[in-house]
PDB file of C-alpha atoms in Angstrom:
ATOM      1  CA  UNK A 212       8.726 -19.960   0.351  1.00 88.00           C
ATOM      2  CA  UNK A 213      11.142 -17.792  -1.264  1.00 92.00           C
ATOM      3  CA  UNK A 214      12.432 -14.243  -0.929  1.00 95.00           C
ATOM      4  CA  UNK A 215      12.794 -12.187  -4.404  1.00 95.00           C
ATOM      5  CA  UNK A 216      13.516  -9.205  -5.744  1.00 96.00           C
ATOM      6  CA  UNK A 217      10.157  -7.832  -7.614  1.00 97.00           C
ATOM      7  CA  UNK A 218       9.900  -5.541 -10.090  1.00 97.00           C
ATOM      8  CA  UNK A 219       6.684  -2.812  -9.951  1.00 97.00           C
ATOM      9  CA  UNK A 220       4.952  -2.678 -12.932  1.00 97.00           C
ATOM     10  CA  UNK A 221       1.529  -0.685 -11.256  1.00 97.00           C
ATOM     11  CA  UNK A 222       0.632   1.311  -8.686  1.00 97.00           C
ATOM     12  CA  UNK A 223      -2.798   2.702  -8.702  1.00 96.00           C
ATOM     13  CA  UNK A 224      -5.162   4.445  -6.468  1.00 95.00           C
ATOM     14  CA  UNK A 225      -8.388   3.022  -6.258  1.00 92.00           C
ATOM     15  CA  UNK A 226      -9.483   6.143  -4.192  1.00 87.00           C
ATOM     16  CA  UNK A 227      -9.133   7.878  -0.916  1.00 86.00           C
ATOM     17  CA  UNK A 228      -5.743   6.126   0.425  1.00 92.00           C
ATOM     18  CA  UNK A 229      -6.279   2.455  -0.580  1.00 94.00           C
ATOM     19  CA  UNK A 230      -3.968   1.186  -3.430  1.00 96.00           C
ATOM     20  CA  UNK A 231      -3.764  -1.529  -5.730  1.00 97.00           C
ATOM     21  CA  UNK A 232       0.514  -2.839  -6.412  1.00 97.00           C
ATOM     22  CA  UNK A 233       0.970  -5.135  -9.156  1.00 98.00           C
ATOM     23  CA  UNK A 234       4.411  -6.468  -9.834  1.00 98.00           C
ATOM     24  CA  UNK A 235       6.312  -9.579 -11.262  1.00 98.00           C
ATOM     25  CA  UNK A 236       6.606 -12.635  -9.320  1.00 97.00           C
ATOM     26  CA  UNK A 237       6.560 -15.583 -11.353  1.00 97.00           C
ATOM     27  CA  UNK A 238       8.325 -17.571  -8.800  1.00 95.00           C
ATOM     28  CA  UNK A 239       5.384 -17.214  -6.136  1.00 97.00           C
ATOM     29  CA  UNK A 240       2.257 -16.303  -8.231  1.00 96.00           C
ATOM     30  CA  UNK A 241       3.232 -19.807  -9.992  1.00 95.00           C
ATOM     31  CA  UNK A 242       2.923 -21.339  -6.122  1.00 96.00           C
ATOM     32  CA  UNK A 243       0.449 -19.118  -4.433  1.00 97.00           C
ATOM     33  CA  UNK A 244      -2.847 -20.629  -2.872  1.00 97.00           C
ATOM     34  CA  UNK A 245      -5.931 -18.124  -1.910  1.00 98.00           C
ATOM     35  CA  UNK A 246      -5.749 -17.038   1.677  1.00 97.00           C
ATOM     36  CA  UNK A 247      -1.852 -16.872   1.810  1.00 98.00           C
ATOM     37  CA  UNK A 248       0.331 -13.907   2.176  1.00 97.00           C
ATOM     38  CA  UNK A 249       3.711 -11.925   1.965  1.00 96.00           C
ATOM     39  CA  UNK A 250       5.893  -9.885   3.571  1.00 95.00           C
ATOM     40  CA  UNK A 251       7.310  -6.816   2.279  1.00 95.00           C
ATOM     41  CA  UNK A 252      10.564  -4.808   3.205  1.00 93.00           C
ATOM     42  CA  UNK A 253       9.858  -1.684   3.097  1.00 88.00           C
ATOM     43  CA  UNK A 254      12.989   0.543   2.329  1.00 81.00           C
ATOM     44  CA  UNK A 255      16.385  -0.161   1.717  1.00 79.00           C
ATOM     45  CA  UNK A 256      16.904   1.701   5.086  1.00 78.00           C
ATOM     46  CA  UNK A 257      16.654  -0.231   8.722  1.00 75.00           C
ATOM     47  CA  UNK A 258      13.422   1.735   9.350  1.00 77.00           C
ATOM     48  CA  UNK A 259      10.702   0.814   9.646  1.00 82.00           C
ATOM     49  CA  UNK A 260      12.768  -2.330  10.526  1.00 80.00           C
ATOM     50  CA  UNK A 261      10.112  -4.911  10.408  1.00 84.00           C
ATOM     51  CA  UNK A 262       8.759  -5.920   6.757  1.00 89.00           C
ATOM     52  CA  UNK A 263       4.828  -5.869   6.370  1.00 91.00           C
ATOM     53  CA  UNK A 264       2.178  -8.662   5.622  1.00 94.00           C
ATOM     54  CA  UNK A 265      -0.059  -8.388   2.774  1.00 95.00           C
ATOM     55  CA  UNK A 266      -2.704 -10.502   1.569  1.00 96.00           C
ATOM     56  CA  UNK A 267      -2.168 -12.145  -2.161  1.00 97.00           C
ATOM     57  CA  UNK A 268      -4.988 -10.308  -3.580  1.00 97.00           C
ATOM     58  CA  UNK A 269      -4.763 -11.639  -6.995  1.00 96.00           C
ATOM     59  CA  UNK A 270      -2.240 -13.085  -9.592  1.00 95.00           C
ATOM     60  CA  UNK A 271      -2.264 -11.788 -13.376  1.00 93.00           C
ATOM     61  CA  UNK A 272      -0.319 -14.725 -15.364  1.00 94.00           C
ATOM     62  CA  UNK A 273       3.334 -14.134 -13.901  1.00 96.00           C
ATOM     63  CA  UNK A 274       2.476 -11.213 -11.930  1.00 97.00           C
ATOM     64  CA  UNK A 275       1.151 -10.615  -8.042  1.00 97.00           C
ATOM     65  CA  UNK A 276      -1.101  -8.179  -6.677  1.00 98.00           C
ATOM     66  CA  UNK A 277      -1.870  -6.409  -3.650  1.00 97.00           C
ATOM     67  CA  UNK A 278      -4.154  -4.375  -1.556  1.00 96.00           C
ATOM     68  CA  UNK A 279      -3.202  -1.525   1.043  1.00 95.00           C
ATOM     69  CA  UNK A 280      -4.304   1.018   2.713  1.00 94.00           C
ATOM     70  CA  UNK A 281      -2.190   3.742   3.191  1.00 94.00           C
ATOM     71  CA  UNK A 282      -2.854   4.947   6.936  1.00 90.00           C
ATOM     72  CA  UNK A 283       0.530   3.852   8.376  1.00 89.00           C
ATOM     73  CA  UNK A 284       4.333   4.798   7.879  1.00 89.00           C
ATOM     74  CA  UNK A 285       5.157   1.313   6.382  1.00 90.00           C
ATOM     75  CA  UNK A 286       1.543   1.794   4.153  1.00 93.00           C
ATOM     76  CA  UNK A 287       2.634   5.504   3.264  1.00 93.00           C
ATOM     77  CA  UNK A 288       6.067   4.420   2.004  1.00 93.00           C
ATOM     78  CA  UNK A 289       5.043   1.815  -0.154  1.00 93.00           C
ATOM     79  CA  UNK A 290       2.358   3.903  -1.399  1.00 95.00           C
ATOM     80  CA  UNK A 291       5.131   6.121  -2.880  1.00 94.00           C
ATOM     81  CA  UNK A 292       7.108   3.886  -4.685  1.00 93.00           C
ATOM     82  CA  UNK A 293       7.467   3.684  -8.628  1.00 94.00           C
ATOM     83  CA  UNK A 294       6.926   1.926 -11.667  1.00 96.00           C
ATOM     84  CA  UNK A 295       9.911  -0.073 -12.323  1.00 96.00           C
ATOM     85  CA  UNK A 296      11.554  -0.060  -8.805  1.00 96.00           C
ATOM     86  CA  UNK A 297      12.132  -3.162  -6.974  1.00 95.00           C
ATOM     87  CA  UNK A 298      10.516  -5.114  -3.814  1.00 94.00           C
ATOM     88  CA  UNK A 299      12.156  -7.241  -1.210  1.00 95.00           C
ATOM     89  CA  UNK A 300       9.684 -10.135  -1.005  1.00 96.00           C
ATOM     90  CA  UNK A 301       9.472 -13.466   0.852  1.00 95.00           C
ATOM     91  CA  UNK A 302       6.315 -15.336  -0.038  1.00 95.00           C
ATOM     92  CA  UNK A 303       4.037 -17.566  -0.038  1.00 97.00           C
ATOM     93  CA  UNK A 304       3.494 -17.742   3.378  1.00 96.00           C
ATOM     94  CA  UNK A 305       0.843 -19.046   5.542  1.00 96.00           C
ATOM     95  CA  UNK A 306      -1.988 -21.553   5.419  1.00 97.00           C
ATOM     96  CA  UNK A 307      -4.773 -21.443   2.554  1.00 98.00           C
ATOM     97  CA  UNK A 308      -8.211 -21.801   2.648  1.00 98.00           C
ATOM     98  CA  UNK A 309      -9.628 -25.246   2.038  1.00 97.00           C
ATOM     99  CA  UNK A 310     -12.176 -26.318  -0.785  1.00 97.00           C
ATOM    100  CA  UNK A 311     -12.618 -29.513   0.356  1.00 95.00           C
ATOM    101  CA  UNK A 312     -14.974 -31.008   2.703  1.00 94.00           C
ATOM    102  CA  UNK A 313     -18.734 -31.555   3.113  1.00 95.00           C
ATOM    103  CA  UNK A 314     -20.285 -28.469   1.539  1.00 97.00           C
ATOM    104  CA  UNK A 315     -21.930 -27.561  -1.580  1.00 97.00           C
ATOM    105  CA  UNK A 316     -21.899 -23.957  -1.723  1.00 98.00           C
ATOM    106  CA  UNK A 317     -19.734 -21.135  -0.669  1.00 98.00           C
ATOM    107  CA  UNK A 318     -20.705 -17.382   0.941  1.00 98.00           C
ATOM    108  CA  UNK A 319     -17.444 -15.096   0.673  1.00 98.00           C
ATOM    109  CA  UNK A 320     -17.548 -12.329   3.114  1.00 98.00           C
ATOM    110  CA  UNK A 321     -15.088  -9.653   3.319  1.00 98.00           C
ATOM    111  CA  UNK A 322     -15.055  -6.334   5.513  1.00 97.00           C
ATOM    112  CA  UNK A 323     -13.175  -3.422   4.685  1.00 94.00           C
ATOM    113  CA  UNK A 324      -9.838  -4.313   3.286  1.00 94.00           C
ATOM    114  CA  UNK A 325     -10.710  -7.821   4.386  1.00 94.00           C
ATOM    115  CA  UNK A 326     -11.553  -8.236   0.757  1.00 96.00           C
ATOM    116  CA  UNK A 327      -7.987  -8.295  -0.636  1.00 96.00           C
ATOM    117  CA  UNK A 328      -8.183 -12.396   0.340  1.00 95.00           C
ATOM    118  CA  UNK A 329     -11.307 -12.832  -1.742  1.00 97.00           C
ATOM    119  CA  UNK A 330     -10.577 -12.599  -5.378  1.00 97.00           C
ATOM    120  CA  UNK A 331      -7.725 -15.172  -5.547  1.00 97.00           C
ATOM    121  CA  UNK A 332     -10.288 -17.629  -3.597  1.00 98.00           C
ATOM    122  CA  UNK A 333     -13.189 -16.639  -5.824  1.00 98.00           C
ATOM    123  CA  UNK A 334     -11.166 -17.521  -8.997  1.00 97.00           C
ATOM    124  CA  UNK A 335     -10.786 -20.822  -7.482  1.00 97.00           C
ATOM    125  CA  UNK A 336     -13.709 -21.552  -6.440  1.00 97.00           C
ATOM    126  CA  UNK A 337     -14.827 -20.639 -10.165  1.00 97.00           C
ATOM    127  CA  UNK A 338     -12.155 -23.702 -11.471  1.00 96.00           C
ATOM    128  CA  UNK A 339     -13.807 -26.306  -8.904  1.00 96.00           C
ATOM    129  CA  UNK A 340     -17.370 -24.972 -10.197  1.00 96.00           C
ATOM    130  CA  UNK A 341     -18.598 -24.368  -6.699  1.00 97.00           C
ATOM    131  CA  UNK A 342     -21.980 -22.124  -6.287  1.00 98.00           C
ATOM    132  CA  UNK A 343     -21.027 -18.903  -4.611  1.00 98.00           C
ATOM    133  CA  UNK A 344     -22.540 -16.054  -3.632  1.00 98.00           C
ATOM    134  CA  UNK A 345     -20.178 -12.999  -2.321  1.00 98.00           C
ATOM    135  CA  UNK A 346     -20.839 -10.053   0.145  1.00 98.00           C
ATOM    136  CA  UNK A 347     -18.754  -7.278   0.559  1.00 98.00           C
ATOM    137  CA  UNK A 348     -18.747  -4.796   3.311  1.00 97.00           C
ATOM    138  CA  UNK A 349     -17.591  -0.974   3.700  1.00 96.00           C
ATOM    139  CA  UNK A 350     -17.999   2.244   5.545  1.00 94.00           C
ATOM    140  CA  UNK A 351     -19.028   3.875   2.617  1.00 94.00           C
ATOM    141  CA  UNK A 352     -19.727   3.640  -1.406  1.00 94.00           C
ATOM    142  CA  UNK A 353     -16.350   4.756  -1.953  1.00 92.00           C
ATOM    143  CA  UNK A 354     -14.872   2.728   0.197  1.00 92.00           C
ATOM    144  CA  UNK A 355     -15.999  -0.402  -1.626  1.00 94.00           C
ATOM    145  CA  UNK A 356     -13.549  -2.463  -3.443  1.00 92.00           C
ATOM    146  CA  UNK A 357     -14.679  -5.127  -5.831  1.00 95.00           C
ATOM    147  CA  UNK A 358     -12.315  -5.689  -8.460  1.00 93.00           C
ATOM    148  CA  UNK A 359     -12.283  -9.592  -9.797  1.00 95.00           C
ATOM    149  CA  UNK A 360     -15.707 -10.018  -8.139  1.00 97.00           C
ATOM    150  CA  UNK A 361     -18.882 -10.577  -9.585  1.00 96.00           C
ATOM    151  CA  UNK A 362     -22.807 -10.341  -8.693  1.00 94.00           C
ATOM    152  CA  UNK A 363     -21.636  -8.926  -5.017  1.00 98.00           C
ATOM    153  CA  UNK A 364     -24.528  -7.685  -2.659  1.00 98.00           C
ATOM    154  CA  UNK A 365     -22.799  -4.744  -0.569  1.00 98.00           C
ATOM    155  CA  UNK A 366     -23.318  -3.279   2.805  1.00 98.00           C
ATOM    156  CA  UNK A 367     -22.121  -0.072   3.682  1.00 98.00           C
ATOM    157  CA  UNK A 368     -22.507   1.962   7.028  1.00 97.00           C
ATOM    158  CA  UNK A 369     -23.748   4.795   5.731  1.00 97.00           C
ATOM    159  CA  UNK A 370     -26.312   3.155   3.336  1.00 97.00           C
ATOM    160  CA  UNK A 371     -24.621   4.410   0.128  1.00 97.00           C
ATOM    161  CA  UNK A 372     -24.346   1.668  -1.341  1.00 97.00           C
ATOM    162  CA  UNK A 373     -26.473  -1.833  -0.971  1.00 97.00           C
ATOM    163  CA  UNK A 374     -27.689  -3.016   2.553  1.00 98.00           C
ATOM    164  CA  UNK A 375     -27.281  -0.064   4.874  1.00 98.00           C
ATOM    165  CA  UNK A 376     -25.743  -1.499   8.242  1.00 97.00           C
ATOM    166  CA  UNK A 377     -22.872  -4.322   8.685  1.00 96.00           C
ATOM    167  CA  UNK A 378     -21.881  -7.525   5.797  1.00 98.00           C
ATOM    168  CA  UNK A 379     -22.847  -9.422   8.828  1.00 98.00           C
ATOM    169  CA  UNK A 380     -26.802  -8.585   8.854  1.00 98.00           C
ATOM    170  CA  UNK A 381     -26.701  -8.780   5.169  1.00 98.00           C
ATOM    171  CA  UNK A 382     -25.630 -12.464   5.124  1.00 98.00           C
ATOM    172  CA  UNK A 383     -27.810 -13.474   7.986  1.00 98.00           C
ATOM    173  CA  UNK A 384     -30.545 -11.969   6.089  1.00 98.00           C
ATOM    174  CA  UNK A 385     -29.840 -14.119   3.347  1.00 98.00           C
ATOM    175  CA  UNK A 386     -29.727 -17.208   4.984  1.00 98.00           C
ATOM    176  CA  UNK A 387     -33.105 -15.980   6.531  1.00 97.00           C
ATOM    177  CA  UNK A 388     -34.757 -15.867   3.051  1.00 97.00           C
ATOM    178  CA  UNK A 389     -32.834 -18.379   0.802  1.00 97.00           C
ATOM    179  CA  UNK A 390     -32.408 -22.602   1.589  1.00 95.00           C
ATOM    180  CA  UNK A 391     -28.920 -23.050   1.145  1.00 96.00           C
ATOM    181  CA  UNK A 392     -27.517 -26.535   0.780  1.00 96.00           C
ATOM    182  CA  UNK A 393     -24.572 -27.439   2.620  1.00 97.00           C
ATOM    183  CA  UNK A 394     -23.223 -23.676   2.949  1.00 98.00           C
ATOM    184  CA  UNK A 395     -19.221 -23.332   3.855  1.00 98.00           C
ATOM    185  CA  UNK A 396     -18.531 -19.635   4.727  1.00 98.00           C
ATOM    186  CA  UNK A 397     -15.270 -17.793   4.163  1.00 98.00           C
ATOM    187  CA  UNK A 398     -14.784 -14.610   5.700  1.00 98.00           C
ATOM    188  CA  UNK A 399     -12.004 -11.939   5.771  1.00 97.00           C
ATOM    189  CA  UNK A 400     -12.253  -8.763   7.666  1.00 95.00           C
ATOM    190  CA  UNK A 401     -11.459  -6.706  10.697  1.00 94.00           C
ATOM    191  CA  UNK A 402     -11.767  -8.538  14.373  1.00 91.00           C
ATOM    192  CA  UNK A 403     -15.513  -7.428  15.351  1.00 93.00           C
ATOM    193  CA  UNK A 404     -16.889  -8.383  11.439  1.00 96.00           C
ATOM    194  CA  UNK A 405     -14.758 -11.842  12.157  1.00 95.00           C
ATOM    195  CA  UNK A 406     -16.544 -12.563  15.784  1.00 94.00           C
ATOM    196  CA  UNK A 407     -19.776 -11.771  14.570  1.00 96.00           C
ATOM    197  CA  UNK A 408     -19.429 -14.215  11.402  1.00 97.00           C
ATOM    198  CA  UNK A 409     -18.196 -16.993  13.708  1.00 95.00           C
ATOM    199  CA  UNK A 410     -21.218 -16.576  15.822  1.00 95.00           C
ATOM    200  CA  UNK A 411     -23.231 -16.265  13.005  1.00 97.00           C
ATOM    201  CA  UNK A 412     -21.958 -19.806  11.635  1.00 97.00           C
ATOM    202  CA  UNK A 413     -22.544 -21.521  15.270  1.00 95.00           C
ATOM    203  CA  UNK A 414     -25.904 -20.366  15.093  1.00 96.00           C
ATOM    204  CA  UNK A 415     -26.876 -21.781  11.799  1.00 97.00           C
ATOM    205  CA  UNK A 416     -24.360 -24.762  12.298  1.00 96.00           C
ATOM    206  CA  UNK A 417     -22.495 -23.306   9.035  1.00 97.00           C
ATOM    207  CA  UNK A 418     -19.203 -24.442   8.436  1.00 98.00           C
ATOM    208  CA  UNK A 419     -16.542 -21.147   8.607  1.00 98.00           C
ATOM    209  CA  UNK A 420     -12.870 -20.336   8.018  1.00 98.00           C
ATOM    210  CA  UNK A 421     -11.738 -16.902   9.124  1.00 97.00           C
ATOM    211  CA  UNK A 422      -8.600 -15.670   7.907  1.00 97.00           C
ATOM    212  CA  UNK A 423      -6.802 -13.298  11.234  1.00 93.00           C
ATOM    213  CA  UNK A 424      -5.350 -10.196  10.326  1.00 86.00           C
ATOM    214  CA  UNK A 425      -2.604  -9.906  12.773  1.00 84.00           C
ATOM    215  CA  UNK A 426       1.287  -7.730  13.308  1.00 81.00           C
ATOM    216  CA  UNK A 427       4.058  -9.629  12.540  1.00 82.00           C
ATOM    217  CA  UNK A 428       7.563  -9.400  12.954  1.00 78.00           C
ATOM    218  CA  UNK A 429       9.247 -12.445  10.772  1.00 82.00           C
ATOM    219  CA  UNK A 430       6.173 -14.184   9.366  1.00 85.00           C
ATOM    220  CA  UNK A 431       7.460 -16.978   9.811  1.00 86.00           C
ATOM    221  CA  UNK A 432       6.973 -18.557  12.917  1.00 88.00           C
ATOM    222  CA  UNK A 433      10.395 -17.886  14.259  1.00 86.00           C
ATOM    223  CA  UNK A 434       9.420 -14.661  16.790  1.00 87.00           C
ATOM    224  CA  UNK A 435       6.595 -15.459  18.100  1.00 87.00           C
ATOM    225  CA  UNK A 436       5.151 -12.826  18.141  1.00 87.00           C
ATOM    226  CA  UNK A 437       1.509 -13.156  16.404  1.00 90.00           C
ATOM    227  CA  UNK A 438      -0.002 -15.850  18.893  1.00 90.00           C
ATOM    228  CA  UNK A 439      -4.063 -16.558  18.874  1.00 91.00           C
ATOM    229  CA  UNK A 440      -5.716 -18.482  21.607  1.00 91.00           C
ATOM    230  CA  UNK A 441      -7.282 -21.706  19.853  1.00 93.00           C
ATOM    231  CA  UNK A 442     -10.164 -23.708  21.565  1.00 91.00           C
ATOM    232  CA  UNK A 443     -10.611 -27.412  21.268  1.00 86.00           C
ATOM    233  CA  UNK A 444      -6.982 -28.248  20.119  1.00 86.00           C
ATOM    234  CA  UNK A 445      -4.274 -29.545  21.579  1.00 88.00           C
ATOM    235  CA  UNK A 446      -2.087 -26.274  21.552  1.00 87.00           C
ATOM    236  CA  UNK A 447      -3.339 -23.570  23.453  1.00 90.00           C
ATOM    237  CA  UNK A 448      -1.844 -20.711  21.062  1.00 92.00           C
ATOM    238  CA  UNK A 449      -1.127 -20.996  17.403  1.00 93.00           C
ATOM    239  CA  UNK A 450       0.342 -18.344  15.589  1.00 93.00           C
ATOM    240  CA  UNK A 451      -1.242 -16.939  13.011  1.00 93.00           C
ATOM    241  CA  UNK A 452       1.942 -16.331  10.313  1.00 91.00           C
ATOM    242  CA  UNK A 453       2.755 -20.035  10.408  1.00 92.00           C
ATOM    243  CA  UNK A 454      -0.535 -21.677  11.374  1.00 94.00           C
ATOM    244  CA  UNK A 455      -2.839 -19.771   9.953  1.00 95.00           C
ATOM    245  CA  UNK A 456      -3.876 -16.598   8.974  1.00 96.00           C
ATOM    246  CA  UNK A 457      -6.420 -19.403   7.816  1.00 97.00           C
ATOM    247  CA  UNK A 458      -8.459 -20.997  10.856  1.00 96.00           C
ATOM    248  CA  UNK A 459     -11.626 -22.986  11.270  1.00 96.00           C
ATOM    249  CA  UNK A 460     -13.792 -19.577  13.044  1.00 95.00           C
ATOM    250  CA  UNK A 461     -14.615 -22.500  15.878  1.00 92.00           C
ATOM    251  CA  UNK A 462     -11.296 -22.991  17.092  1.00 93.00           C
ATOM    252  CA  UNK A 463     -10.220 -19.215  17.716  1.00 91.00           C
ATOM    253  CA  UNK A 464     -10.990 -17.939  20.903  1.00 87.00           C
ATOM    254  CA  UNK A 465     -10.816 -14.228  20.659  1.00 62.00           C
ATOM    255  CA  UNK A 466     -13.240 -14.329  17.571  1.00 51.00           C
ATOM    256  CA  UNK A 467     -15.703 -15.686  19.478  1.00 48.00           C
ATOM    257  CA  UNK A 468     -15.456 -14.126  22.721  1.00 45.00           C
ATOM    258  CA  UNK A 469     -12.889 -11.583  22.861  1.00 43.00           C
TER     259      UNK A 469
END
């Protein structure tokens, strides 16, 4: 982990308020593992106070990239910023997804914004030549984001584009009409797309990591204040800045039944 001063070298909108930051960050993108995050100071000011998590959404050579949604005060700010000014970073942080393990091919499911984790991973899985097959889910055909992805089958609410209805249906529709060998899933998304995935993967008997989207103060394990009841561990809690955000979709309680 390290903290750093990073220069902006892009800031685009991708449409409506979601935004894609690009900026150099050598010393983490050379260290960075898909499913790990940052945290962001805002301002220069004390407020907001707290600094924001961000998924590592993908790294360009020496450079790091994000994805945000501007619907917040911390969101808004950032949104604003320019070309050439300078972020307050600590990163990597976090857990990673793991690529190892008794499975033979790979279903990447993100919801929403819940995509930003997925192109790092799917670059990685690409190095390990891994099969994989990708499904992306949004409220509408605008809100789709699928940058770095390829051969994606969507699903959006409103049937604008793809499977009309949730990612969730889509994939269990797949698995309905295809024999997959050994399937791991990994999933990204808001907490109702993550409980249905996790029950999805019981049923079938699917292996599934689920990366928790979750407030943090520090991001570091040192406030305590992003806790996620676990089942069949030792610890009753974990917390999800230190832990995870990366955790086997069995093992989290709320994703299941909250």
């Amino acid at each position: 982990m390290k903290q750093i001063f990073a220069k902006i070298v892009n800031l685009a909108n991708l449409g409506n308020s979601i935004y894609r930051l690009t900026f150099e960050a050598p010393e983490i993108a050379n260290t960075v593992a898909p499913g790990q995050f940052i945290n962001i100071r805002i301002s220069d000011d004390s407020y907001p106070l707290l600094r924001r998590p961000f998924s590592v959404y993908n790294k360009v050579g020496d450079k790091l990239q994000i994805l945000f949604n501007a619907v917040g005060r911390g969101t808004a700010i950032i949104s604003k910023r320019k070309e050439g000014d300078s972020l307050d970073i600590i990163g990597p942080l976090g857990n990673s997804f793991s690529l190892t393990g008794d499975f033979e091919n790979t279903l990447l499911v993100g919801g929403g914004m819940g995509v930003a984790s997925l192109p790092l991973l799917y670059s990685e899985i690409q190095v390990n030549k891994i099969p994989v097959t990708i499904f992306v889910g949004a409220r509408n055909k605008e809100s789709l984001i699928l940058d770095y992805l390829q051969n994606v089958s969507c699903a959006t609410d409103d049937g604008s584009d793809g499977y009309k209805g949730n990612v969730v249906s889509l994939v269990e529709q797949y698995l309905n009409k295809n024999d997959i060998i050994k399937p791991k899933i990994f999933a990204c998304g808001p907490p109702p797309m993550l409980r249905a995935i996790s029950k999805l993967a019981d049923k079938y008997n699917i292996l599934c990591e689920v990366s928790i989207e979750s407030a943090m103060a520090c991001g570091i394990g040192i406030c305590q204040g992003c806790p996620v009841e676990r089942i069949g561990t030792t610890n009753k809690y974990s917390l999800v800045c230190k832990d995870g955000p990366i955790f086997e979709s069995n093992t989290i309680n709320y994703v299941l039944h909250g």
